[in-house]
Amino acid sequence: MTFDRIDRMVREANPVPDLAALEPVDSSDLLDQWRNNMQVDSNDRKVDNTGGRRDGPVRDMTTRRPPQFRWVAALGAVAVVIVAAAIILPDVTGGILGGDSPVAVAERYMAARSALDAEAAVAELSPDAELADVPYTGDIDDVDQVFAYLAVLDNEVTEYACSASQQDLASEPVAVRCSYRFDTNLSQALDVEPVDGEFAFLVEEGKITNLAHLFNFAEYSPKVFEVFIDWLDENHPGVNDSMWVEAPDFSQVMFNHEEASLEDLERYIAEFEAAQR
Amino acid sequence: MMRDPGAVPERVFEDFYARYRLHVLAYCTRRLRGADAADACSEIFLTAWRRRDDLPPTPEALPYLYGIASRVVSNHRRSLRRRVRLNSKLLGLGEAREEDPSTVLVRKERDLQVQAAVRRLPPKDREIVMLYAWEDLPRETIARMMGMSKMAVDQRIHRAYQRLAIVLEPSRAAPTNSASPVIDEGGGS
């Protein structure tokens, strides 16, 4: 590959190739916002110039939305969907169905997920399945590397129970939900109890066509993952910068799935576990 | 530099803002996702406003803003990692995608691969490649911004492109080009 070709590829991949694409934002509104911000800031500066006294509260002049509000909204939306589904669609247990029923398909996936058996999991997936259990790519081809990653975290989903969310199983796709208990070696090292979560499947013609992993990470993460991230920052500066990458569409920050990083992660987790003892 | 303290009236800064807002928003959008990019852009201009007495003249204004932007985006990345977003990804959990109509992202598969490969470059190389290929800055300007020689910038770009070649076409050799230097003068596309 020639240098010029790479250069052209990189330039063509520019996420914002044209500034005009950003123009839908109403400039006049933004200018008004800035005028207001500048006015407030001017007042603050004047107070500062009088000897550092501030006669009023220090105000944040940015127009930023607090990130946590977005998350509260997102989690709220997920909760509403779950509650609505639970109310509208009565469950039918998987035990009644058995065989190759949608519930049985989901149960087999859960068994594979619990055992981190990628091959068995893929066997239950439609080739074009959309997966939200895996990172952004959500592709059947990513299952291997994701399961390898989850194996390093010793991620267990146990005590799972699946049920169809509709009575009319002839009407495909059939929605199936599987609850479970969730644990990792990180939480064990920190003595954090396993928590409940849920997988939501759509099953069509005996294969999973859509999978979404619903988990209350807002509660779990501060107790476990943030502790680990902070520990990494403290003990291995720079590692977080290389180990996690942004998804190309900017929607997520995620593990980079490089083999070397996987080995590093395993080593760091072992070190982290030892440090917690 | 505008040296007279307090001499930058609001009107001048408004013009400054109107002139460079899209460039800065584009810079942020190339490095952060929509909502975070807008937040960062706001923060960058707030910082510039607070330092308005030091605003450089036009030719240097954009590199000056990119310098602020680099630090702001870096801080955003750090805070990103500490937010639940990362933590959900630690287990590969899905997240509702947020579509932002104010940004247009090229979603072609190949472009996404290239973008992913660029994002996996070492931080300094990544920033230089983005400034060069996406912000379309001349290498001399990048060198001034990064506090290094133009030759060092050339070398980093070349090294980064070699790495991209390996990542994007692993079956092929690193980039070859008999011409030396391999980068066109001017840095533009």
CSV table of C-alpha atoms in Angstrom, one decimal:
chain,number,residue,atom,x,y,z
A,1,MET,CA,0.0,0.0,0.0
A,2,THR,CA,1.5,3.3,-1.0
A,3,PHE,CA,1.8,6.3,1.3
A,4,ASP,CA,-0.4,8.3,-1.0
A,5,ARG,CA,-3.1,5.7,-0.9
A,6,ILE,CA,-3.1,5.6,2.9
A,7,ASP,CA,-3.2,9.3,3.0
A,8,ARG,CA,-6.2,9.4,0.7
A,9,MET,CA,-7.9,6.7,2.8
A,10,VAL,CA,-7.4,8.6,6.0
A,11,ARG,CA,-8.6,11.9,4.4
A,12,GLU,CA,-11.6,10.2,3.0
A,13,ALA,CA,-12.4,8.7,6.4
A,14,ASN,CA,-12.6,12.2,7.9
A,15,PRO,CA,-15.7,12.0,10.2
A,16,VAL,CA,-16.5,15.6,9.3
A,17,PRO,CA,-15.4,16.1,5.8
A,18,ASP,CA,-17.3,19.3,5.3
A,19,LEU,CA,-18.0,22.0,7.8
A,20,ALA,CA,-21.2,22.8,6.1
A,21,ALA,CA,-22.5,19.5,7.5
A,22,LEU,CA,-22.4,21.0,10.9
A,23,GLU,CA,-24.4,24.1,10.0
A,24,PRO,CA,-27.9,22.8,11.0
A,25,VAL,CA,-27.1,24.3,14.4
A,26,ASP,CA,-28.7,27.7,14.6
A,27,SER,CA,-25.9,30.2,14.8
A,28,SER,CA,-28.0,33.0,16.0
A,29,ASP,CA,-29.2,31.0,19.0
A,30,LEU,CA,-25.6,30.0,19.8
A,31,LEU,CA,-24.5,33.6,19.6
A,32,ASP,CA,-27.3,34.6,21.9
A,33,GLN,CA,-26.1,31.9,24.3
A,34,TRP,CA,-22.6,33.2,24.1
A,35,ARG,CA,-23.7,36.7,24.6
A,36,ASN,CA,-25.3,35.7,27.8
A,37,ASN,CA,-22.3,33.6,28.9
A,38,MET,CA,-20.0,36.5,28.2
A,39,GLN,CA,-22.1,38.9,30.1
A,40,VAL,CA,-22.1,36.6,33.2
A,41,ASP,CA,-18.4,36.0,32.8
A,42,SER,CA,-17.7,39.8,32.5
A,43,ASN,CA,-19.5,40.3,35.8
A,44,ASP,CA,-17.5,37.6,37.4
A,45,ARG,CA,-14.3,39.2,36.2
A,46,LYS,CA,-15.3,42.5,37.5
A,47,VAL,CA,-15.9,41.0,40.9
A,48,ASP,CA,-12.5,39.3,40.7
A,49,ASN,CA,-10.8,42.6,39.9
A,50,THR,CA,-12.1,44.1,43.1
A,51,GLY,CA,-9.8,42.0,45.2
A,52,GLY,CA,-11.1,38.5,44.6
A,53,ARG,CA,-14.4,39.0,46.4
A,54,ARG,CA,-17.3,37.3,44.8
A,55,ASP,CA,-20.7,38.7,45.7
A,56,GLY,CA,-22.7,35.8,44.3
A,57,PRO,CA,-22.3,32.2,43.5
A,58,VAL,CA,-19.8,31.2,40.9
A,59,ARG,CA,-21.8,30.2,37.8
A,60,ASP,CA,-21.0,27.7,35.2
A,61,MET,CA,-21.2,29.7,31.9
A,62,THR,CA,-21.1,26.7,29.6
A,63,THR,CA,-24.1,25.4,27.9
A,64,ARG,CA,-23.3,21.8,28.8
A,65,ARG,CA,-25.8,19.3,29.8
A,66,PRO,CA,-24.7,17.4,32.9
A,67,PRO,CA,-23.7,13.9,31.5
A,68,GLN,CA,-25.5,12.1,34.4
A,69,PHE,CA,-28.8,13.6,33.2
A,70,ARG,CA,-28.4,11.9,29.9
A,71,TRP,CA,-27.7,8.7,31.6
A,72,VAL,CA,-30.6,9.0,33.9
A,73,ALA,CA,-32.8,9.7,30.9
A,74,ALA,CA,-31.4,6.7,29.0
A,75,LEU,CA,-31.7,4.4,31.9
A,76,GLY,CA,-35.2,5.7,32.5
A,77,ALA,CA,-36.1,5.0,28.9
A,78,VAL,CA,-34.8,1.4,29.2
A,79,ALA,CA,-36.8,0.9,32.4
A,80,VAL,CA,-40.0,2.2,30.9
A,81,VAL,CA,-39.6,-0.2,28.0
A,82,ILE,CA,-39.0,-3.1,30.3
A,83,VAL,CA,-41.9,-2.3,32.6
A,84,ALA,CA,-44.2,-1.7,29.6
A,85,ALA,CA,-43.2,-5.0,28.1
A,86,ALA,CA,-43.8,-6.8,31.4
A,87,ILE,CA,-47.3,-5.3,31.7
A,88,ILE,CA,-48.4,-5.7,28.2
A,89,LEU,CA,-47.0,-9.1,27.4
A,90,PRO,CA,-47.7,-11.8,29.9
A,91,ASP,CA,-45.0,-14.4,30.3
A,92,VAL,CA,-45.2,-18.0,29.2
A,93,THR,CA,-42.6,-20.2,30.9
A,94,GLY,CA,-40.0,-22.0,28.9
A,95,GLY,CA,-40.6,-25.2,30.8
A,96,ILE,CA,-43.9,-25.7,29.1
A,97,LEU,CA,-42.4,-25.2,25.6
A,98,GLY,CA,-39.2,-27.2,25.6
A,99,GLY,CA,-37.6,-28.6,22.4
A,100,ASP,CA,-36.6,-26.0,19.8
A,101,SER,CA,-39.1,-23.4,21.1
A,102,PRO,CA,-37.9,-19.8,21.2
A,103,VAL,CA,-37.4,-20.2,24.9
A,104,ALA,CA,-35.2,-23.3,24.4
A,105,VAL,CA,-33.1,-21.4,21.9
A,106,ALA,CA,-32.6,-18.6,24.4
A,107,GLU,CA,-31.8,-21.1,27.1
A,108,ARG,CA,-29.2,-22.7,25.0
A,109,TYR,CA,-27.6,-19.3,24.3
A,110,MET,CA,-27.6,-18.6,28.0
A,111,ALA,CA,-25.9,-21.9,28.7
A,112,ALA,CA,-23.3,-21.0,26.1
A,113,ARG,CA,-22.9,-17.5,27.4
A,114,SER,CA,-22.5,-18.8,31.0
A,115,ALA,CA,-19.9,-21.3,29.8
A,116,LEU,CA,-18.4,-18.6,27.5
A,117,ASP,CA,-18.6,-21.1,24.7
A,118,ALA,CA,-18.5,-18.9,21.7
A,119,GLU,CA,-19.1,-21.7,19.2
A,120,ALA,CA,-22.2,-22.9,21.0
A,121,ALA,CA,-23.5,-19.3,21.3
A,122,VAL,CA,-23.0,-18.6,17.6
A,123,ALA,CA,-24.9,-21.8,16.8
A,124,GLU,CA,-28.0,-20.1,18.2
A,125,LEU,CA,-27.6,-16.9,16.3
A,126,SER,CA,-29.0,-15.9,13.0
A,127,PRO,CA,-26.1,-15.0,10.6
A,128,ASP,CA,-27.3,-11.4,10.5
A,129,ALA,CA,-28.2,-11.1,14.2
A,130,GLU,CA,-27.9,-7.8,15.9
A,131,LEU,CA,-26.2,-8.1,19.1
A,132,ALA,CA,-26.0,-5.5,21.9
A,133,ASP,CA,-24.3,-7.9,24.2
A,134,VAL,CA,-21.1,-7.3,22.3
A,135,PRO,CA,-19.4,-4.0,21.6
A,136,TYR,CA,-20.6,-1.6,19.1
A,137,THR,CA,-20.1,-3.7,16.0
A,138,GLY,CA,-22.9,-6.0,17.2
A,139,ASP,CA,-21.8,-8.6,14.7
A,140,ILE,CA,-21.8,-12.4,14.9
A,141,ASP,CA,-18.1,-12.4,13.9
A,142,ASP,CA,-17.2,-10.5,17.1
A,143,VAL,CA,-18.5,-13.2,19.5
A,144,ASP,CA,-15.2,-15.0,19.7
A,145,GLN,CA,-13.2,-12.0,20.8
A,146,VAL,CA,-15.9,-10.8,23.1
A,147,PHE,CA,-16.2,-14.1,24.9
A,148,ALA,CA,-12.4,-14.2,25.2
A,149,TYR,CA,-12.5,-10.8,26.8
A,150,LEU,CA,-15.4,-11.9,29.1
A,151,ALA,CA,-13.4,-15.0,30.0
A,152,VAL,CA,-10.5,-12.8,31.3
A,153,LEU,CA,-13.1,-11.0,33.5
A,154,ASP,CA,-14.3,-14.4,34.6
A,155,ASN,CA,-17.8,-13.1,33.9
A,156,GLU,CA,-20.4,-15.5,35.1
A,157,VAL,CA,-24.1,-15.4,34.4
A,158,THR,CA,-25.8,-17.9,36.6
A,159,GLU,CA,-29.2,-18.9,37.9
A,160,TYR,CA,-30.7,-17.9,34.6
A,161,ALA,CA,-34.4,-18.4,33.8
A,162,CYS,CA,-36.0,-17.7,30.5
A,163,SER,CA,-39.6,-17.0,29.5
A,164,ALA,CA,-41.4,-15.9,26.4
A,165,SER,CA,-42.9,-12.5,26.6
A,166,GLN,CA,-46.0,-13.3,24.5
A,167,GLN,CA,-48.6,-16.0,24.4
A,168,ASP,CA,-49.0,-16.2,20.6
A,169,LEU,CA,-45.8,-18.0,19.8
A,170,ALA,CA,-46.8,-18.4,16.2
A,171,SER,CA,-46.3,-14.7,15.6
A,172,GLU,CA,-42.6,-14.3,15.0
A,173,PRO,CA,-40.3,-13.0,16.0
A,174,VAL,CA,-40.9,-14.2,19.6
A,175,ALA,CA,-39.6,-12.0,22.4
A,176,VAL,CA,-37.9,-14.0,25.2
A,177,ARG,CA,-36.3,-12.6,28.3
A,178,CYS,CA,-33.8,-14.4,30.5
A,179,SER,CA,-32.9,-13.2,34.0
A,180,TYR,CA,-29.7,-14.1,35.6
A,181,ARG,CA,-27.2,-13.4,38.3
A,182,PHE,CA,-24.0,-11.6,37.3
A,183,ASP,CA,-20.5,-11.7,38.7
A,184,THR,CA,-16.9,-11.0,37.7
A,185,ASN,CA,-13.5,-11.6,39.3
A,186,LEU,CA,-13.3,-7.9,39.9
A,187,SER,CA,-16.4,-7.8,42.0
A,188,GLN,CA,-15.3,-10.9,43.9
A,189,ALA,CA,-12.0,-9.3,44.6
A,190,LEU,CA,-13.9,-6.3,46.0
A,191,ASP,CA,-16.4,-8.4,47.9
A,192,VAL,CA,-19.3,-7.0,45.9
A,193,GLU,CA,-22.3,-9.2,45.7
A,194,PRO,CA,-23.5,-10.6,42.4
A,195,VAL,CA,-26.3,-8.6,40.9
A,196,ASP,CA,-29.4,-9.3,38.7
A,197,GLY,CA,-29.6,-8.6,35.0
A,198,GLU,CA,-31.5,-9.7,32.0
A,199,PHE,CA,-31.0,-10.6,28.4
A,200,ALA,CA,-33.8,-9.8,25.9
A,201,PHE,CA,-34.0,-11.9,22.7
A,202,LEU,CA,-36.0,-11.9,19.5
A,203,VAL,CA,-36.2,-15.4,18.1
A,204,GLU,CA,-37.3,-16.1,14.6
A,205,GLU,CA,-37.2,-19.5,12.8
A,206,GLY,CA,-35.3,-21.1,15.6
A,207,LYS,CA,-32.5,-18.5,15.6
A,208,ILE,CA,-31.8,-15.4,17.7
A,209,THR,CA,-32.1,-12.4,15.5
A,210,ASN,CA,-31.7,-9.7,18.1
A,211,LEU,CA,-30.1,-9.7,21.5
A,212,ALA,CA,-30.0,-6.9,24.1
A,213,HIS,CA,-28.2,-7.1,27.4
A,214,LEU,CA,-30.0,-5.1,30.1
A,215,PHE,CA,-27.9,-4.6,33.2
A,216,ASN,CA,-28.0,-2.0,35.9
A,217,PHE,CA,-24.4,-0.9,35.4
A,218,ALA,CA,-25.1,2.5,36.8
A,219,GLU,CA,-25.3,0.9,40.2
A,220,TYR,CA,-22.7,-1.8,39.7
A,221,SER,CA,-20.0,0.1,37.9
A,222,PRO,CA,-19.0,2.6,40.6
A,223,LYS,CA,-18.5,-0.2,43.1
A,224,VAL,CA,-16.5,-2.3,40.7
A,225,PHE,CA,-15.3,-1.0,37.4
A,226,GLU,CA,-14.5,2.5,38.4
A,227,VAL,CA,-12.4,1.2,41.3
A,228,PHE,CA,-10.5,-0.9,38.8
A,229,ILE,CA,-10.0,1.9,36.3
A,230,ASP,CA,-8.8,4.2,39.1
A,231,TRP,CA,-6.5,1.5,40.4
A,232,LEU,CA,-5.0,1.1,36.9
A,233,ASP,CA,-4.5,4.9,36.6
A,234,GLU,CA,-2.7,4.9,39.8
A,235,ASN,CA,-0.6,1.9,39.4
A,236,HIS,CA,-0.1,1.7,35.6
A,237,PRO,CA,-0.4,5.2,34.2
A,238,GLY,CA,-1.2,5.3,30.6
A,239,VAL,CA,-2.6,1.8,30.4
A,240,ASN,CA,-6.2,3.1,30.3
A,241,ASP,CA,-5.3,5.3,27.4
A,242,SER,CA,-4.2,2.4,25.2
A,243,MET,CA,-6.5,-0.4,26.5
A,244,TRP,CA,-9.8,1.3,25.8
A,245,VAL,CA,-10.7,2.9,22.4
A,246,GLU,CA,-13.6,4.8,21.1
A,247,ALA,CA,-15.9,3.2,18.7
A,248,PRO,CA,-15.6,4.5,15.2
A,249,ASP,CA,-19.0,6.0,15.4
A,250,PHE,CA,-18.1,7.6,18.8
A,251,SER,CA,-21.0,5.9,20.5
A,252,GLN,CA,-18.9,4.0,23.0
A,253,VAL,CA,-15.6,3.6,24.7
A,254,MET,CA,-14.6,-0.1,24.7
A,255,PHE,CA,-11.9,-2.6,25.1
A,256,ASN,CA,-9.6,-2.7,22.1
A,257,HIS,CA,-9.6,-6.5,21.8
A,258,GLU,CA,-6.0,-6.7,20.9
A,259,GLU,CA,-4.4,-9.9,22.0
A,260,ALA,CA,-1.6,-8.0,23.8
A,261,SER,CA,-4.2,-5.9,25.7
A,262,LEU,CA,-6.1,-9.1,26.6
A,263,GLU,CA,-2.9,-10.5,28.1
A,264,ASP,CA,-2.2,-7.2,29.9
A,265,LEU,CA,-5.7,-7.1,31.2
A,266,GLU,CA,-5.4,-10.6,32.6
A,267,ARG,CA,-2.1,-9.7,34.3
A,268,TYR,CA,-3.5,-6.4,35.7
A,269,ILE,CA,-6.6,-8.1,37.1
A,270,ALA,CA,-4.5,-10.7,38.8
A,271,GLU,CA,-2.4,-7.9,40.3
A,272,PHE,CA,-5.6,-6.0,41.3
A,273,GLU,CA,-7.0,-9.1,43.0
A,274,ALA,CA,-3.7,-9.6,44.9
A,275,ALA,CA,-3.8,-6.0,46.0
A,276,GLN,CA,-7.3,-6.3,47.4
A,277,ARG,CA,-6.4,-9.2,49.7
B,1,MET,CA,-1.3,39.2,20.3
B,2,MET,CA,-3.9,41.6,21.6
B,3,ARG,CA,-2.1,42.9,24.6
B,4,ASP,CA,-4.3,45.5,26.1
B,5,PRO,CA,-6.1,43.9,29.1
B,6,GLY,CA,-9.8,44.1,28.7
B,7,ALA,CA,-9.5,45.6,25.3
B,8,VAL,CA,-11.4,42.8,23.5
B,9,PRO,CA,-15.0,43.9,23.4
B,10,GLU,CA,-17.8,41.4,23.2
B,11,ARG,CA,-18.5,42.2,19.6
B,12,VAL,CA,-15.0,41.2,18.6
B,13,PHE,CA,-15.2,38.0,20.5
B,14,GLU,CA,-18.6,37.2,18.9
B,15,ASP,CA,-17.0,37.7,15.5
B,16,PHE,CA,-14.2,35.4,16.6
B,17,TYR,CA,-16.6,32.8,17.8
B,18,ALA,CA,-18.7,33.0,14.7
B,19,ARG,CA,-15.7,32.6,12.5
B,20,TYR,CA,-14.1,29.6,14.1
B,21,ARG,CA,-17.0,27.8,15.8
B,22,LEU,CA,-17.6,25.3,13.1
B,23,HIS,CA,-13.9,24.5,12.8
B,24,VAL,CA,-13.7,23.9,16.5
B,25,LEU,CA,-16.9,21.9,16.5
B,26,ALA,CA,-15.6,19.8,13.7
B,27,TYR,CA,-12.3,19.2,15.6
B,28,CYS,CA,-14.4,18.0,18.6
B,29,THR,CA,-16.8,15.9,16.5
B,30,ARG,CA,-13.8,14.1,15.0
B,31,ARG,CA,-12.6,13.1,18.4
B,32,LEU,CA,-15.8,12.8,20.5
B,33,ARG,CA,-19.3,11.8,19.9
B,34,GLY,CA,-22.0,14.3,19.2
B,35,ALA,CA,-23.2,15.5,22.6
B,36,ASP,CA,-19.8,15.4,24.1
B,37,ALA,CA,-18.4,17.2,21.1
B,38,ALA,CA,-20.9,20.1,21.6
B,39,ASP,CA,-20.0,20.2,25.3
B,40,ALA,CA,-16.3,20.3,24.5
B,41,CYS,CA,-16.8,23.0,21.9
B,42,SER,CA,-18.6,25.2,24.4
B,43,GLU,CA,-15.9,24.7,26.9
B,44,ILE,CA,-13.2,25.6,24.5
B,45,PHE,CA,-14.7,28.9,23.6
B,46,LEU,CA,-15.4,29.6,27.3
B,47,THR,CA,-11.7,29.1,27.9
B,48,ALA,CA,-10.9,31.3,25.0
B,49,TRP,CA,-13.2,33.9,26.3
B,50,ARG,CA,-11.6,33.9,29.7
B,51,ARG,CA,-8.2,34.4,28.0
B,52,ARG,CA,-9.6,36.8,25.5
B,53,ASP,CA,-6.9,39.3,26.1
B,54,ASP,CA,-4.4,36.8,24.7
B,55,LEU,CA,-6.2,35.9,21.5
B,56,PRO,CA,-3.7,35.7,18.7
B,57,PRO,CA,-4.2,37.4,15.3
B,58,THR,CA,-6.1,35.5,12.6
B,59,PRO,CA,-3.3,33.3,11.1
B,60,GLU,CA,-2.6,31.8,14.5
B,61,ALA,CA,-6.2,31.8,15.8
B,62,LEU,CA,-7.2,28.3,14.7
B,63,PRO,CA,-4.0,26.6,15.9
B,64,TYR,CA,-4.4,28.5,19.2
B,65,LEU,CA,-8.0,27.2,19.6
B,66,TYR,CA,-6.9,23.7,18.6
B,67,GLY,CA,-4.3,23.9,21.4
B,68,ILE,CA,-7.0,24.6,23.9
B,69,ALA,CA,-9.2,22.0,22.2
B,70,SER,CA,-6.6,19.3,22.6
B,71,ARG,CA,-6.5,19.7,26.4
B,72,VAL,CA,-10.3,20.0,26.6
B,73,VAL,CA,-10.8,16.8,24.5
B,74,SER,CA,-8.2,15.0,26.5
B,75,ASN,CA,-10.0,15.9,29.7
B,76,HIS,CA,-13.3,14.7,28.2
B,77,ARG,CA,-11.7,11.4,27.3
B,78,ARG,CA,-10.6,11.0,30.8
B,79,SER,CA,-14.0,11.7,32.2
B,80,LEU,CA,-15.5,9.5,29.6
B,81,ARG,CA,-13.5,6.6,30.9
B,82,ARG,CA,-14.8,7.3,34.4
B,83,ARG,CA,-18.4,7.4,33.4
B,84,VAL,CA,-20.7,4.5,33.2
B,85,ARG,CA,-20.3,4.4,29.4
B,86,LEU,CA,-16.9,2.8,29.8
B,87,ASN,CA,-18.0,0.6,32.6
B,88,SER,CA,-20.8,-0.8,30.6
B,89,LYS,CA,-18.3,-1.6,27.8
B,90,LEU,CA,-16.0,-3.4,30.3
B,91,LEU,CA,-18.5,-6.2,30.0
B,92,GLY,CA,-19.3,-5.5,26.4
B,93,LEU,CA,-22.8,-4.4,27.4
B,94,GLY,CA,-24.9,-2.6,24.8
B,95,GLU,CA,-25.8,1.0,25.0
B,96,ALA,CA,-28.6,2.9,23.3
B,97,ARG,CA,-27.1,4.8,20.4
B,98,GLU,CA,-27.5,8.5,20.4
B,99,GLU,CA,-28.0,10.1,17.0
B,100,ASP,CA,-27.1,13.7,16.8
B,101,PRO,CA,-28.5,15.4,13.8
B,102,SER,CA,-26.0,18.2,14.1
B,103,THR,CA,-23.2,15.9,13.1
B,104,VAL,CA,-22.7,13.9,10.0
B,105,LEU,CA,-20.6,10.9,10.3
B,106,VAL,CA,-19.4,9.0,7.4
B,107,ARG,CA,-20.5,5.5,8.1
B,108,LYS,CA,-19.1,3.5,5.2
B,109,GLU,CA,-17.6,0.4,6.4
B,110,ARG,CA,-14.1,1.2,5.1
B,111,ASP,CA,-14.1,4.6,6.6
B,112,LEU,CA,-15.2,3.2,9.9
B,113,GLN,CA,-12.2,0.8,9.8
B,114,VAL,CA,-9.9,3.6,9.0
B,115,GLN,CA,-11.3,5.8,11.7
B,116,ALA,CA,-10.9,2.9,14.2
B,117,ALA,CA,-7.3,2.3,13.1
B,118,VAL,CA,-6.5,6.0,13.5
B,119,ARG,CA,-8.0,6.1,17.0
B,120,ARG,CA,-5.8,3.2,18.0
B,121,LEU,CA,-2.6,5.0,17.1
B,122,PRO,CA,-0.4,6.2,20.0
B,123,PRO,CA,-2.0,9.4,21.4
B,124,LYS,CA,0.6,11.9,20.0
B,125,ASP,CA,0.8,10.2,16.6
B,126,ARG,CA,-3.0,10.1,16.5
B,127,GLU,CA,-3.3,13.8,17.2
B,128,ILE,CA,-0.7,14.7,14.5
B,129,VAL,CA,-2.4,12.5,11.9
B,130,MET,CA,-5.8,14.0,12.7
B,131,LEU,CA,-4.5,17.5,12.6
B,132,TYR,CA,-2.8,16.8,9.3
B,133,ALA,CA,-5.4,14.7,7.5
B,134,TRP,CA,-8.6,15.8,9.1
B,135,GLU,CA,-8.0,19.4,10.2
B,136,ASP,CA,-5.9,19.8,7.1
B,137,LEU,CA,-3.2,21.8,8.9
B,138,PRO,CA,0.2,22.4,7.3
B,139,ARG,CA,2.9,20.4,8.9
B,140,GLU,CA,4.8,23.6,9.9
B,141,THR,CA,1.8,24.7,11.9
B,142,ILE,CA,1.4,21.3,13.5
B,143,ALA,CA,5.1,21.4,14.4
B,144,ARG,CA,4.6,24.8,16.2
B,145,MET,CA,1.5,23.5,17.9
B,146,MET,CA,3.1,20.3,19.2
B,147,GLY,CA,6.4,22.0,20.1
B,148,MET,CA,8.5,19.8,17.7
B,149,SER,CA,10.4,20.2,14.5
B,150,LYS,CA,8.7,19.8,11.1
B,151,MET,CA,11.0,16.8,10.5
B,152,ALA,CA,9.7,15.2,13.6
B,153,VAL,CA,6.2,15.7,12.5
B,154,ASP,CA,7.0,14.2,9.1
B,155,GLN,CA,8.5,11.2,10.8
B,156,ARG,CA,5.5,10.7,13.0
B,157,ILE,CA,3.1,10.9,10.2
B,158,HIS,CA,5.1,8.4,8.1
B,159,ARG,CA,5.4,6.1,11.1
B,160,ALA,CA,1.7,6.3,11.8
B,161,TYR,CA,0.8,5.7,8.2
B,162,GLN,CA,3.1,2.6,8.1
B,163,ARG,CA,1.2,1.3,11.1
B,164,LEU,CA,-2.1,2.0,9.5
B,165,ALA,CA,-1.0,0.1,6.4
B,166,ILE,CA,-0.2,-2.9,8.5
B,167,VAL,CA,-3.5,-2.7,10.4
B,168,LEU,CA,-5.7,-2.0,7.3
B,169,GLU,CA,-4.0,-4.5,5.0
B,170,PRO,CA,-2.1,-6.9,7.2
B,171,SER,CA,-1.3,-9.2,4.3
B,172,ARG,CA,0.6,-6.4,2.6
B,173,ALA,CA,3.9,-4.8,3.4
B,174,ALA,CA,4.2,-1.4,5.0
B,175,PRO,CA,3.7,1.6,2.7
B,176,THR,CA,6.2,2.1,0.1
B,177,ASN,CA,6.9,5.1,-1.8
B,178,SER,CA,10.1,5.8,-3.8
B,179,ALA,CA,9.5,9.5,-3.4
B,180,SER,CA,11.2,11.1,-0.5
B,181,PRO,CA,9.9,12.9,1.5
B,182,VAL,CA,6.7,11.0,1.1
B,183,ILE,CA,4.4,13.9,2.2
B,184,ASP,CA,3.4,16.6,-0.1
B,185,GLU,CA,4.3,20.1,0.9
B,186,GLY,CA,1.6,22.2,2.4
B,187,GLY,CA,-0.2,19.5,4.2
B,188,GLY,CA,-3.4,20.1,2.3
B,189,SER,CA,-5.4,17.6,0.5
